[in-house]
Short mmCIF file of C-alpha atoms in Angstrom, two decimals:
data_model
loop_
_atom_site.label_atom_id
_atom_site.label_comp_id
_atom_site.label_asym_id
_atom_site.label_seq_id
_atom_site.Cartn_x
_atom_site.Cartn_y
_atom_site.Cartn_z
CA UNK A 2 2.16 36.59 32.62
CA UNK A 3 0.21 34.67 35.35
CA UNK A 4 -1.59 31.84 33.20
CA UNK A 5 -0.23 28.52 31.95
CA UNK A 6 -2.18 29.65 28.50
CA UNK A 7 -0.10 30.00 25.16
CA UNK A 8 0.41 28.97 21.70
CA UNK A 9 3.03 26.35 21.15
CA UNK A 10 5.05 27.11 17.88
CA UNK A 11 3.21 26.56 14.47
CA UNK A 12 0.00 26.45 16.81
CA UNK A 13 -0.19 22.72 18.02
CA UNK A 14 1.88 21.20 20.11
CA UNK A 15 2.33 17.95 17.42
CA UNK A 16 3.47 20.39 15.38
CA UNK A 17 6.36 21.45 17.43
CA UNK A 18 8.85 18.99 15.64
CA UNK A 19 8.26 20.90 12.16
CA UNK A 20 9.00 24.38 13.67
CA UNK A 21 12.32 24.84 12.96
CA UNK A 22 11.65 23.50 9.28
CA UNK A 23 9.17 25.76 8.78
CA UNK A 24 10.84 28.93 9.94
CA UNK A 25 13.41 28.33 7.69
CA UNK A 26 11.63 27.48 4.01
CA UNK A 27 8.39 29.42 4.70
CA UNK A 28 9.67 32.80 6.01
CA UNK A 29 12.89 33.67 4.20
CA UNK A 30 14.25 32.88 7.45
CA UNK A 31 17.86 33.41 6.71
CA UNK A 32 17.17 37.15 5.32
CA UNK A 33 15.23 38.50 8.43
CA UNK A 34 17.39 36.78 11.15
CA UNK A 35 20.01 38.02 9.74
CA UNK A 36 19.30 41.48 9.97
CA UNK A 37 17.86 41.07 13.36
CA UNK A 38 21.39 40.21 14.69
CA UNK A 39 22.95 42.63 13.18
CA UNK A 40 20.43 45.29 13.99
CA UNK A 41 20.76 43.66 18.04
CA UNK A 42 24.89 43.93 17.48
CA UNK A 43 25.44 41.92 20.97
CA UNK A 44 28.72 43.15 22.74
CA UNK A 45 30.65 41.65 25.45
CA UNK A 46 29.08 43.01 28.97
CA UNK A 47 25.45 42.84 27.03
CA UNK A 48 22.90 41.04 29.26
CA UNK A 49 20.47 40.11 26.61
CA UNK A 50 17.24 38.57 27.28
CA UNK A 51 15.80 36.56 24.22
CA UNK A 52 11.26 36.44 25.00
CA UNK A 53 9.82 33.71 23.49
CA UNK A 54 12.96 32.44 22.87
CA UNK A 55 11.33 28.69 21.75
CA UNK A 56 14.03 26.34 19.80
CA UNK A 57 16.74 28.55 20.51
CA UNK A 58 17.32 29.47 17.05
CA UNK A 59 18.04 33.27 17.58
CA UNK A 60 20.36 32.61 20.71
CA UNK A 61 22.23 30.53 18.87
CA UNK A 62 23.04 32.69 16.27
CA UNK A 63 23.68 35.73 19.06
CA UNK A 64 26.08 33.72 21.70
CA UNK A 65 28.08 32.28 18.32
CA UNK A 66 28.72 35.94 16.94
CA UNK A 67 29.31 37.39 20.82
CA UNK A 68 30.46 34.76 23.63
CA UNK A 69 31.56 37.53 25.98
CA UNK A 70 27.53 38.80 26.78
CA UNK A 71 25.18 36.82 28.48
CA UNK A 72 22.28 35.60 27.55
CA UNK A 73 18.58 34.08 29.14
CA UNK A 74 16.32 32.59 26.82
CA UNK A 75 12.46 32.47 28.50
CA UNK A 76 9.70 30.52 27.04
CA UNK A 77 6.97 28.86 28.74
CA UNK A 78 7.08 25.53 26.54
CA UNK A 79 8.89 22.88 27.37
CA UNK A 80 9.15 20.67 24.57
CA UNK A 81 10.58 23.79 22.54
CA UNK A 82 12.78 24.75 25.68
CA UNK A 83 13.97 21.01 25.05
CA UNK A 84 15.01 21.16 21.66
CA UNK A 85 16.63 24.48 22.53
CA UNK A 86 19.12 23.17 24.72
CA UNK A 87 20.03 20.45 21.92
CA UNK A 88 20.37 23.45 19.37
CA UNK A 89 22.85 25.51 21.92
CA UNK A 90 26.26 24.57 23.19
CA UNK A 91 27.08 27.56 25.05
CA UNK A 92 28.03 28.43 28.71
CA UNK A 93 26.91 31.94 28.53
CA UNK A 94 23.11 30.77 27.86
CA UNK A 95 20.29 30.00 30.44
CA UNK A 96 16.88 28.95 29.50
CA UNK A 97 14.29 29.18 31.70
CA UNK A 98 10.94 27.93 31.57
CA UNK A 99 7.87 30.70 32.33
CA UNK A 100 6.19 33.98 31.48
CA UNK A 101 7.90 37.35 31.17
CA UNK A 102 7.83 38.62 34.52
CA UNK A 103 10.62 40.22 37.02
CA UNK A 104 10.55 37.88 39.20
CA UNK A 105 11.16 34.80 36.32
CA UNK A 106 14.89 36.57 36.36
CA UNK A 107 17.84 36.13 38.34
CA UNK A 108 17.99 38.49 41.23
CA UNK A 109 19.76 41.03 40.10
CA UNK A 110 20.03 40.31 36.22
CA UNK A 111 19.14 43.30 34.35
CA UNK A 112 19.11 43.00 30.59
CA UNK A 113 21.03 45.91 28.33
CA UNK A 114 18.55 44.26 25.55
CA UNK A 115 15.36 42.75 25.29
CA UNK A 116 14.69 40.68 21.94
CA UNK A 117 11.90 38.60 20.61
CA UNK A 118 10.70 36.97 17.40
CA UNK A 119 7.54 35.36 15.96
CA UNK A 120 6.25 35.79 19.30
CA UNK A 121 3.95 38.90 20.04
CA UNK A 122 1.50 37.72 17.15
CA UNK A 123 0.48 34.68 18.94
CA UNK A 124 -0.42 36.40 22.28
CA UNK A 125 -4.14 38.01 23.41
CA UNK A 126 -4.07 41.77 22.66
CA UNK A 127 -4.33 42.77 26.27
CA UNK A 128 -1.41 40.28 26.52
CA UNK A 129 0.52 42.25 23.84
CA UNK A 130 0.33 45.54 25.65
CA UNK A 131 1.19 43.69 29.11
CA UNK A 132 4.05 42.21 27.88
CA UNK A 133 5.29 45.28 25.96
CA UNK A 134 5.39 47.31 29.24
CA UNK A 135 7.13 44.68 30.99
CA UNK A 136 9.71 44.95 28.53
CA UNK A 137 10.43 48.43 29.27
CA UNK A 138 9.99 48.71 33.11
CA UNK A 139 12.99 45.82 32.59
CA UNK A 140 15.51 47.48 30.39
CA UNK A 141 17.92 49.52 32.40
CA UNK A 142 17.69 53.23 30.78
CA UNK A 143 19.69 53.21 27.22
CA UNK A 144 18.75 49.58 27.41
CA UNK A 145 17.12 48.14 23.63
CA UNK A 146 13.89 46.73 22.35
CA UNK A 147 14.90 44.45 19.17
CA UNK A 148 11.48 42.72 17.70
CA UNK A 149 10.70 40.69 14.39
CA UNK A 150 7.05 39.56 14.30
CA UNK A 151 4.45 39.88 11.81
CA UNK A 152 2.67 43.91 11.73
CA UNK A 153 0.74 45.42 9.47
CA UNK A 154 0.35 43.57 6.32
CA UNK A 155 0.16 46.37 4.16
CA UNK A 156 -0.26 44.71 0.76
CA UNK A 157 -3.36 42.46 -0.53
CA UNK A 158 -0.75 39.81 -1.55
CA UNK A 159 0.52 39.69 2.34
CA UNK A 160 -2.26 40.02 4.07
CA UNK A 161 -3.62 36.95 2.28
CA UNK A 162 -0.87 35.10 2.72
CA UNK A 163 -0.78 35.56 6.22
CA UNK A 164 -4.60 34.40 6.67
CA UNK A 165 -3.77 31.62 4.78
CA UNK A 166 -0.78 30.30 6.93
CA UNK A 167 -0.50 32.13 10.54
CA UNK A 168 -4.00 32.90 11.24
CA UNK A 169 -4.64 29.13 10.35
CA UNK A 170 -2.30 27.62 12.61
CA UNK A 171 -2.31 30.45 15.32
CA UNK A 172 -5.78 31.54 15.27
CA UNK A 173 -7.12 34.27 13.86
CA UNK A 174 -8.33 36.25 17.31
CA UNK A 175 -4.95 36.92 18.56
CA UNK A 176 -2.59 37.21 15.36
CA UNK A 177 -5.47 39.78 13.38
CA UNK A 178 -4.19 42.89 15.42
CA UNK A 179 -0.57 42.46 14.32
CA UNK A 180 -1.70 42.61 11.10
CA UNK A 181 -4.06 45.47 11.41
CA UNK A 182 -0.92 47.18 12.96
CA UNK A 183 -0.82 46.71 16.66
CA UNK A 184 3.12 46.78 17.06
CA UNK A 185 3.53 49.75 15.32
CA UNK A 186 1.02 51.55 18.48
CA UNK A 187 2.10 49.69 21.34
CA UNK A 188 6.06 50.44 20.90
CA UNK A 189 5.57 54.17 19.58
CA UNK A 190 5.31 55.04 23.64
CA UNK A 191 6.51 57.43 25.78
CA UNK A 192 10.00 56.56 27.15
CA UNK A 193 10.27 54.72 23.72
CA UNK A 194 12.43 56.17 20.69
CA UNK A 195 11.26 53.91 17.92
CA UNK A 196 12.05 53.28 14.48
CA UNK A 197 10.59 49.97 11.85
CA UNK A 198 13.61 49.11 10.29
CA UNK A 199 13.07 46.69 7.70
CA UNK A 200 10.38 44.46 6.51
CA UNK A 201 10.86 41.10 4.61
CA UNK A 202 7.90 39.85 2.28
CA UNK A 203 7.69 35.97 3.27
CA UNK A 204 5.29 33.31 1.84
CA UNK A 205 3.59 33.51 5.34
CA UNK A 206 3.23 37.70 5.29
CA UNK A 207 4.80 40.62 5.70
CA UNK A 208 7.76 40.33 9.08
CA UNK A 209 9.00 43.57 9.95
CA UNK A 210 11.63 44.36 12.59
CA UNK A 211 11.45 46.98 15.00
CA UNK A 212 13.97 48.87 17.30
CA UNK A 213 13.48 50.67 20.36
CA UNK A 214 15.54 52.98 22.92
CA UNK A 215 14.63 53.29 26.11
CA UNK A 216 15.33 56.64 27.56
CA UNK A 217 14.86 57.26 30.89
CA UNK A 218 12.01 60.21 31.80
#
């Protein structure tokens, strides 16, 4: 990612404050985070790399349940980078500011997993696709891909609620091919062995969660 362009959390940067608030009472937080750890299952000698890792939230949880892996949390905003490093208390966590590239990683840091959530649907759909590849050509081979984001809202009910919440904060543009089923293309790939796991009916939309294997061609 070679722009300073993105979408702060909840869509405006005043808004960043209220993020954490609204994750948790508008999205049934606590059910799809949940799984998402579980389905990540971080084990000591994991290098796990959390994209779009804003407030922290899912780092948190990870470096609490695992403190033998290690763990980088990238985001390019700073004032959610900033309330991340209030949120985590943990030696075996570095956040660093920037875009997903190779070069924003340590020399020599290759992660076993690659995780991110709430993050893809804010993004340009060329940026989607960019950023999914760059995902894989990191992993090491056996290396995971463990996403939660909002995909295709199958239902009437969730696809209204999402137009009514995310594509009003987030824009409607970028967030409309999540919703018309963009992840479920982009990480069906060769290389990729790929499975939706579970989806979780919010008062925002639909949030599904996705695993993928990376197996070396």
């Amino acid at each position: 990612m070679d722009n300073d362009n993105y979408t702060p959390p909840l869509g405006y940067k005043i808004l960043t404050p209220l993020y954490d608030l609204a994750i948790r009472y508008l999205t049934r937080e606590s059910a799809w985070r949940s799984a998402l750890v579980k389905q990540i299952n971080p084990l000591p000698g994991d290098r796990i790399l959390d994209v779009g890792c804003g407030t922290g939230s899912l780092l948190a949880v990870l470096a609490e349940q695992c403190p033998e892996a290690d763990f980088i949390g990238l985001d390019p905003d700073i004032a959610a980078l900033e309330r991340a490093s209030k949120k985590i208390d943990s030696a075996n966590i570095r956040l660093i500011p920037g875009f997903l590239s190779k070069e924003a990683l340590p020399k020599g840091w290759q992660p076993t997993k690659i995780t991110s959530s709430l993050m893809f649907h804010q993004v340009a759909l060329e940026k989607k696709n960019e950023i999914a590849e760059i995902m894989r050509s990191l992993l090491m081979p056996g290396g995971e891909l463990h996403i939660a984001d909002y995909a295709m809202q199958k239902s009437p009910l969730m696809r209204a609620a999402f137009r009514m919440t995310v594509q009003q904060l987030d824009g409607v543009e970028d967030t409309r091919h999540n919703a018309e089923g963009i992840l479920e293309r982009i990480l069906v790939a060769p290389g990729y062995l790929t499975e939706k796991t579970q989806s979780f009916a919010t008062a925002t939309g639909s949030i599904s969660l996705f695993k993928a294997k990376f197996v070396a061609s």
